[in-house]
Amino acid sequence: DTAVSQTPKYLVTQMGNDKSIKCEQNLGHDTMYWYKQDSKKFLKIMFSYNNKELIINETVPNRFSPKSPDKAHLNLHINSLELGDSAVYFCASSQQVGGSSQYFGPGTRLTVT
Amino acid sequence: GENVEQHPSTLSVQEGDSAVIKCTYSDSASNYFPWYKQELGKRPQLIIDIRSNVGEKKDQRIAVTLNKTAKHFSLHITETQPEDSAVYFCAFSPSNTGKLIFGQGTTLQVKP
């Protein structure tokens, strides 16, 4: 049983393209997140949704657009990809907002050439 | 701003020794402090967390201590084993916003 899953695991694409990453959790959690891990392993919050509502947007460029069709799914669409978008993107979920354990998906390694 | 300083950045110990990683955070209103272990190419995995109503929590060979006055928290691993080798991240949740602010990571190497 995979608690938090992401697809695809790897994504290689050219600059200027548009791509999407999908995330699903079967833990019954209310809150989901997107984090970016750069080449130096630094993990940074991008977005958070609680019950399909956006609650955190960490000044991410508007080329990044998250969407939560229901509380078990959180997708990330990226327009006009740039070289600097190359990173590992992790989805995570927690039971509720604030002080609640977060569980990460396996990550999507995005390479922009 | 919201940040957490983590030290050391790398740590090498002999199998069986103890390892200690320390973090200092910025937001005095925070009350949730998790630690994650990330093996190469894998996801960050929650290994232990502590809330501010306690000063120490232990789970087998790992323990976390919290000093809210000094805004410090530490991870202690005893009787280290080669499979403990990984990158360890501390984190905190500013003012219970839900988001986690991560430290820079500590690469732990346990030599057999």
PDB file of N, CA and C in Angstrom, chain B residues 3-73:
ATOM      1  N   ASN B   3      13.802  30.814   9.429  1.00  0.00           N
ATOM      2  CA  ASN B   3      14.923  29.972   9.029  1.00  0.00           C
ATOM      3  C   ASN B   3      15.373  29.121  10.202  1.00  0.00           C
ATOM      4  N   VAL B   4      16.111  28.072   9.871  1.00  0.00           N
ATOM      5  CA  VAL B   4      16.676  27.191  10.875  1.00  0.00           C
ATOM      6  C   VAL B   4      18.102  26.855  10.459  1.00  0.00           C
ATOM      7  N   GLU B   5      19.014  27.011  11.395  1.00  0.00           N
ATOM      8  CA  GLU B   5      20.419  26.707  11.161  1.00  0.00           C
ATOM      9  C   GLU B   5      20.709  25.305  11.688  1.00  0.00           C
ATOM     10  N   GLN B   6      21.331  24.479  10.856  1.00  0.00           N
ATOM     11  CA  GLN B   6      21.607  23.092  11.223  1.00  0.00           C
ATOM     12  C   GLN B   6      23.106  22.845  11.169  1.00  0.00           C
ATOM     13  N   HIS B   7      23.630  22.171  12.207  1.00  0.00           N
ATOM     14  CA  HIS B   7      25.059  21.872  12.282  1.00  0.00           C
ATOM     15  C   HIS B   7      25.284  20.484  12.888  1.00  0.00           C
ATOM     16  N   PRO B   8      26.321  19.752  12.455  1.00  0.00           N
ATOM     17  CA  PRO B   8      27.250  20.127  11.384  1.00  0.00           C
ATOM     18  C   PRO B   8      26.662  19.789  10.017  1.00  0.00           C
ATOM     19  N   SER B   9      27.329  20.171   8.963  1.00  0.00           N
ATOM     20  CA  SER B   9      26.849  19.833   7.629  1.00  0.00           C
ATOM     21  C   SER B   9      27.252  18.405   7.262  1.00  0.00           C
ATOM     22  N   THR B  10      28.383  17.954   7.800  1.00  0.00           N
ATOM     23  CA  THR B  10      28.793  16.555   7.614  1.00  0.00           C
ATOM     24  C   THR B  10      29.279  16.016   8.948  1.00  0.00           C
ATOM     25  N   LEU B  11      29.072  14.722   9.154  1.00  0.00           N
ATOM     26  CA  LEU B  11      29.441  14.077  10.409  1.00  0.00           C
ATOM     27  C   LEU B  11      29.841  12.644  10.099  1.00  0.00           C
ATOM     28  N   SER B  12      31.042  12.268  10.514  1.00  0.00           N
ATOM     29  CA  SER B  12      31.528  10.919  10.293  1.00  0.00           C
ATOM     30  C   SER B  12      31.819  10.292  11.647  1.00  0.00           C
ATOM     31  N   VAL B  13      31.248   9.118  11.911  1.00  0.00           N
ATOM     32  CA  VAL B  13      31.452   8.431  13.191  1.00  0.00           C
ATOM     33  C   VAL B  13      31.755   6.965  12.936  1.00  0.00           C
ATOM     34  N   GLN B  14      32.343   6.329  13.943  1.00  0.00           N
ATOM     35  CA  GLN B  14      32.578   4.891  13.873  1.00  0.00           C
ATOM     36  C   GLN B  14      31.305   4.170  14.323  1.00  0.00           C
ATOM     37  N   GLU B  15      31.076   3.032  13.736  1.00  0.00           N
ATOM     38  CA  GLU B  15      29.942   2.206  14.139  1.00  0.00           C
ATOM     39  C   GLU B  15      29.963   1.997  15.646  1.00  0.00           C
ATOM     40  N   GLY B  16      28.799   2.199  16.261  1.00  0.00           N
ATOM     41  CA  GLY B  16      28.691   2.028  17.710  1.00  0.00           C
ATOM     42  C   GLY B  16      28.801   3.333  18.482  1.00  0.00           C
ATOM     43  N   ASP B  17      29.381   4.355  17.843  1.00  0.00           N
ATOM     44  CA  ASP B  17      29.474   5.661  18.510  1.00  0.00           C
ATOM     45  C   ASP B  17      28.120   6.371  18.432  1.00  0.00           C
ATOM     46  N   SER B  18      28.040   7.499  19.157  1.00  0.00           N
ATOM     47  CA  SER B  18      26.835   8.335  19.111  1.00  0.00           C
ATOM     48  C   SER B  18      27.028   9.473  18.116  1.00  0.00           C
ATOM     49  N   ALA B  19      25.904   9.980  17.606  1.00  0.00           N
ATOM     50  CA  ALA B  19      25.928  11.131  16.698  1.00  0.00           C
ATOM     51  C   ALA B  19      24.919  12.156  17.202  1.00  0.00           C
ATOM     52  N   VAL B  20      25.309  13.424  17.152  1.00  0.00           N
ATOM     53  CA  VAL B  20      24.425  14.504  17.590  1.00  0.00           C
ATOM     54  C   VAL B  20      24.366  15.578  16.510  1.00  0.00           C
ATOM     55  N   ILE B  21      23.159  15.974  16.164  1.00  0.00           N
ATOM     56  CA  ILE B  21      22.949  17.034  15.181  1.00  0.00           C
ATOM     57  C   ILE B  21      22.106  18.120  15.853  1.00  0.00           C
ATOM     58  N   LYS B  22      22.514  19.386  15.656  1.00  0.00           N
ATOM     59  CA  LYS B  22      21.853  20.478  16.367  1.00  0.00           C
ATOM     60  C   LYS B  22      21.216  21.483  15.419  1.00  0.00           C
ATOM     61  N   CYS B  23      20.083  22.026  15.839  1.00  0.00           N
ATOM     62  CA  CYS B  23      19.391  23.042  15.041  1.00  0.00           C
ATOM     63  C   CYS B  23      18.953  24.203  15.918  1.00  0.00           C
ATOM     64  N   THR B  24      18.992  25.389  15.335  1.00  0.00           N
ATOM     65  CA  THR B  24      18.520  26.602  15.998  1.00  0.00           C
ATOM     66  C   THR B  24      17.500  27.265  15.091  1.00  0.00           C
ATOM     67  N   TYR B  25      16.315  27.554  15.618  1.00  0.00           N
ATOM     68  CA  TYR B  25      15.233  28.086  14.785  1.00  0.00           C
ATOM     69  C   TYR B  25      14.911  29.529  15.157  1.00  0.00           C
ATOM     70  N   SER B  26      14.143  30.166  14.279  1.00  0.00           N
ATOM     71  CA  SER B  26      13.939  31.614  14.411  1.00  0.00           C
ATOM     72  C   SER B  26      12.616  32.009  15.068  1.00  0.00           C
ATOM     73  N   ASP B  27      11.562  31.193  14.942  1.00  0.00           N
ATOM     74  CA  ASP B  27      10.222  31.612  15.335  1.00  0.00           C
ATOM     75  C   ASP B  27       9.867  31.059  16.716  1.00  0.00           C
ATOM     76  N   SER B  28       9.841  31.924  17.723  1.00  0.00           N
ATOM     77  CA  SER B  28       9.603  31.460  19.094  1.00  0.00           C
ATOM     78  C   SER B  28       8.188  30.937  19.296  1.00  0.00           C
ATOM     79  N   ALA B  29       7.284  31.216  18.348  1.00  0.00           N
ATOM     80  CA  ALA B  29       5.903  30.735  18.476  1.00  0.00           C
ATOM     81  C   ALA B  29       5.738  29.312  17.960  1.00  0.00           C
ATOM     82  N   SER B  30       6.797  28.737  17.391  1.00  0.00           N
ATOM     83  CA  SER B  30       6.704  27.385  16.822  1.00  0.00           C
ATOM     84  C   SER B  30       6.556  26.355  17.927  1.00  0.00           C
ATOM     85  N   ASN B  31       5.784  25.305  17.640  1.00  0.00           N
ATOM     86  CA  ASN B  31       5.689  24.247  18.645  1.00  0.00           C
ATOM     87  C   ASN B  31       5.730  22.853  18.040  1.00  0.00           C
ATOM     88  N   TYR B  32       6.208  22.722  16.800  1.00  0.00           N
ATOM     89  CA  TYR B  32       6.321  21.405  16.185  1.00  0.00           C
ATOM     90  C   TYR B  32       7.664  21.282  15.485  1.00  0.00           C
ATOM     91  N   PHE B  33       8.415  20.200  15.830  1.00  0.00           N
ATOM     92  CA  PHE B  33       9.800  20.078  15.373  1.00  0.00           C
ATOM     93  C   PHE B  33      10.066  18.636  14.946  1.00  0.00           C
ATOM     94  N   PRO B  34       9.987  18.349  13.638  1.00  0.00           N
ATOM     95  CA  PRO B  34      10.254  16.982  13.167  1.00  0.00           C
ATOM     96  C   PRO B  34      11.682  16.825  12.670  1.00  0.00           C
ATOM     97  N   TRP B  35      12.109  15.574  12.600  1.00  0.00           N
ATOM     98  CA  TRP B  35      13.387  15.214  11.991  1.00  0.00           C
ATOM     99  C   TRP B  35      13.127  14.197  10.883  1.00  0.00           C
ATOM    100  N   TYR B  36      13.824  14.399   9.748  1.00  0.00           N
ATOM    101  CA  TYR B  36      13.667  13.515   8.611  1.00  0.00           C
ATOM    102  C   TYR B  36      15.013  12.899   8.242  1.00  0.00           C
ATOM    103  N   LYS B  37      14.954  11.656   7.753  1.00  0.00           N
ATOM    104  CA  LYS B  37      16.126  10.948   7.239  1.00  0.00           C
ATOM    105  C   LYS B  37      15.907  10.746   5.746  1.00  0.00           C
ATOM    106  N   GLN B  38      16.910  11.091   4.941  1.00  0.00           N
ATOM    107  CA  GLN B  38      16.782  10.903   3.500  1.00  0.00           C
ATOM    108  C   GLN B  38      17.968  10.106   2.976  1.00  0.00           C
ATOM    109  N   GLU B  39      17.698   8.910   2.525  1.00  0.00           N
ATOM    110  CA  GLU B  39      18.734   8.101   1.878  1.00  0.00           C
ATOM    111  C   GLU B  39      18.842   8.525   0.418  1.00  0.00           C
ATOM    112  N   LEU B  40      19.958   8.188  -0.184  1.00  0.00           N
ATOM    113  CA  LEU B  40      20.253   8.644  -1.538  1.00  0.00           C
ATOM    114  C   LEU B  40      19.160   8.219  -2.515  1.00  0.00           C
ATOM    115  N   GLY B  41      18.586   9.186  -3.202  1.00  0.00           N
ATOM    116  CA  GLY B  41      17.566   8.901  -4.203  1.00  0.00           C
ATOM    117  C   GLY B  41      16.203   8.554  -3.648  1.00  0.00           C
ATOM    118  N   LYS B  42      16.035   8.699  -2.324  1.00  0.00           N
ATOM    119  CA  LYS B  42      14.759   8.327  -1.710  1.00  0.00           C
ATOM    120  C   LYS B  42      14.030   9.562  -1.158  1.00  0.00           C
ATOM    121  N   ARG B  43      12.843   9.326  -0.660  1.00  0.00           N
ATOM    122  CA  ARG B  43      12.053  10.410  -0.083  1.00  0.00           C
ATOM    123  C   ARG B  43      12.521  10.742   1.323  1.00  0.00           C
ATOM    124  N   PRO B  44      12.307  11.961   1.805  1.00  0.00           N
ATOM    125  CA  PRO B  44      12.534  12.252   3.232  1.00  0.00           C
ATOM    126  C   PRO B  44      11.549  11.424   4.061  1.00  0.00           C
ATOM    127  N   GLN B  45      12.074  10.784   5.090  1.00  0.00           N
ATOM    128  CA  GLN B  45      11.266   9.895   5.922  1.00  0.00           C
ATOM    129  C   GLN B  45      11.245  10.430   7.339  1.00  0.00           C
ATOM    130  N   LEU B  46      10.071  10.652   7.874  1.00  0.00           N
ATOM    131  CA  LEU B  46       9.929  11.144   9.243  1.00  0.00           C
ATOM    132  C   LEU B  46      10.439  10.081  10.215  1.00  0.00           C
ATOM    133  N   ILE B  47      11.401  10.450  11.062  1.00  0.00           N
ATOM    134  CA  ILE B  47      11.932   9.474  12.019  1.00  0.00           C
ATOM    135  C   ILE B  47      11.520   9.769  13.453  1.00  0.00           C
ATOM    136  N   ILE B  48      11.322  11.024  13.773  1.00  0.00           N
ATOM    137  CA  ILE B  48      10.874  11.391  15.107  1.00  0.00           C
ATOM    138  C   ILE B  48      10.441  12.841  15.077  1.00  0.00           C
ATOM    139  N   ASP B  49       9.486  13.192  15.919  1.00  0.00           N
ATOM    140  CA  ASP B  49       9.102  14.596  16.031  1.00  0.00           C
ATOM    141  C   ASP B  49       8.789  14.914  17.492  1.00  0.00           C
ATOM    142  N   ILE B  50       8.834  16.192  17.809  1.00  0.00           N
ATOM    143  CA  ILE B  50       8.577  16.619  19.181  1.00  0.00           C
ATOM    144  C   ILE B  50       7.730  17.882  19.149  1.00  0.00           C
ATOM    145  N   ARG B  51       6.841  17.975  20.126  1.00  0.00           N
ATOM    146  CA  ARG B  51       6.037  19.170  20.273  1.00  0.00           C
ATOM    147  C   ARG B  51       6.475  19.899  21.533  1.00  0.00           C
ATOM    148  N   SER B  52       6.176  21.183  21.616  1.00  0.00           N
ATOM    149  CA  SER B  52       6.821  22.018  22.621  1.00  0.00           C
ATOM    150  C   SER B  52       6.346  21.761  24.033  1.00  0.00           C
ATOM    151  N   ASN B  53       5.362  20.894  24.214  1.00  0.00           N
ATOM    152  CA  ASN B  53       4.920  20.611  25.578  1.00  0.00           C
ATOM    153  C   ASN B  53       5.817  19.584  26.272  1.00  0.00           C
ATOM    154  N   VAL B  54       6.820  19.060  25.549  1.00  0.00           N
ATOM    155  CA  VAL B  54       7.784  18.145  26.159  1.00  0.00           C
ATOM    156  C   VAL B  54       9.191  18.611  25.822  1.00  0.00           C
ATOM    157  N   GLY B  55      10.148  18.234  26.662  1.00  0.00           N
ATOM    158  CA  GLY B  55      11.523  18.652  26.431  1.00  0.00           C
ATOM    159  C   GLY B  55      12.366  17.569  25.779  1.00  0.00           C
ATOM    160  N   GLU B  56      11.870  16.314  25.828  1.00  0.00           N
ATOM    161  CA  GLU B  56      12.661  15.223  25.277  1.00  0.00           C
ATOM    162  C   GLU B  56      11.727  14.099  24.848  1.00  0.00           C
ATOM    163  N   LYS B  57      12.111  13.425  23.772  1.00  0.00           N
ATOM    164  CA  LYS B  57      11.345  12.271  23.308  1.00  0.00           C
ATOM    165  C   LYS B  57      12.318  11.242  22.792  1.00  0.00           C
ATOM    166  N   LYS B  58      12.048   9.972  23.099  1.00  0.00           N
ATOM    167  CA  LYS B  58      12.977   8.917  22.703  1.00  0.00           C
ATOM    168  C   LYS B  58      12.233   7.801  21.984  1.00  0.00           C
ATOM    169  N   ASP B  59      12.895   7.237  20.969  1.00  0.00           N
ATOM    170  CA  ASP B  59      12.333   6.093  20.251  1.00  0.00           C
ATOM    171  C   ASP B  59      13.484   5.162  19.917  1.00  0.00           C
ATOM    172  N   GLN B  60      13.676   4.155  20.733  1.00  0.00           N
ATOM    173  CA  GLN B  60      14.763   3.186  20.576  1.00  0.00           C
ATOM    174  C   GLN B  60      16.108   3.907  20.574  1.00  0.00           C
ATOM    175  N   ARG B  61      16.854   3.890  19.467  1.00  0.00           N
ATOM    176  CA  ARG B  61      18.191   4.482  19.477  1.00  0.00           C
ATOM    177  C   ARG B  61      18.198   5.975  19.153  1.00  0.00           C
ATOM    178  N   ILE B  62      17.055   6.540  18.842  1.00  0.00           N
ATOM    179  CA  ILE B  62      17.041   7.971  18.522  1.00  0.00           C
ATOM    180  C   ILE B  62      16.269   8.751  19.579  1.00  0.00           C
ATOM    181  N   ALA B  63      16.722   9.980  19.810  1.00  0.00           N
ATOM    182  CA  ALA B  63      16.074  10.855  20.773  1.00  0.00           C
ATOM    183  C   ALA B  63      16.176  12.276  20.262  1.00  0.00           C
ATOM    184  N   VAL B  64      15.205  13.076  20.650  1.00  0.00           N
ATOM    185  CA  VAL B  64      15.240  14.496  20.307  1.00  0.00           C
ATOM    186  C   VAL B  64      15.047  15.290  21.592  1.00  0.00           C
ATOM    187  N   THR B  65      15.819  16.361  21.741  1.00  0.00           N
ATOM    188  CA  THR B  65      15.671  17.264  22.878  1.00  0.00           C
ATOM    189  C   THR B  65      15.313  18.644  22.362  1.00  0.00           C
ATOM    190  N   LEU B  66      14.543  19.373  23.143  1.00  0.00           N
ATOM    191  CA  LEU B  66      14.075  20.704  22.754  1.00  0.00           C
ATOM    192  C   LEU B  66      14.296  21.679  23.887  1.00  0.00           C
ATOM    193  N   ASN B  67      14.916  22.804  23.592  1.00  0.00           N
ATOM    194  CA  ASN B  67      15.084  23.899  24.550  1.00  0.00           C
ATOM    195  C   ASN B  67      14.400  25.117  23.931  1.00  0.00           C
ATOM    196  N   LYS B  68      13.148  25.367  24.350  1.00  0.00           N
ATOM    197  CA  LYS B  68      12.376  26.452  23.728  1.00  0.00           C
ATOM    198  C   LYS B  68      12.914  27.826  24.082  1.00  0.00           C
ATOM    199  N   THR B  69      13.500  27.932  25.259  1.00  0.00           N
ATOM    200  CA  THR B  69      14.046  29.229  25.680  1.00  0.00           C
ATOM    201  C   THR B  69      15.182  29.642  24.763  1.00  0.00           C
ATOM    202  N   ALA B  70      16.060  28.690  24.478  1.00  0.00           N
ATOM    203  CA  ALA B  70      17.212  28.970  23.624  1.00  0.00           C
ATOM    204  C   ALA B  70      16.898  28.770  22.141  1.00  0.00           C
ATOM    205  N   LYS B  71      15.719  28.270  21.830  1.00  0.00           N
ATOM    206  CA  LYS B  71      15.299  27.969  20.453  1.00  0.00           C
ATOM    207  C   LYS B  71      16.259  26.986  19.784  1.00  0.00           C
ATOM    208  N   HIS B  72      16.625  25.937  20.534  1.00  0.00           N
ATOM    209  CA  HIS B  72      17.500  24.873  20.042  1.00  0.00           C
ATOM    210  C   HIS B  72      16.771  23.550  20.104  1.00  0.00           C
ATOM    211  N   PHE B  73      17.025  22.666  19.145  1.00  0.00           N
ATOM    212  CA  PHE B  73      16.615  21.282  19.300  1.00  0.00           C
ATOM    213  C   PHE B  73      17.666  20.395  18.649  1.00  0.00           C
TER     214      PHE B  73
END
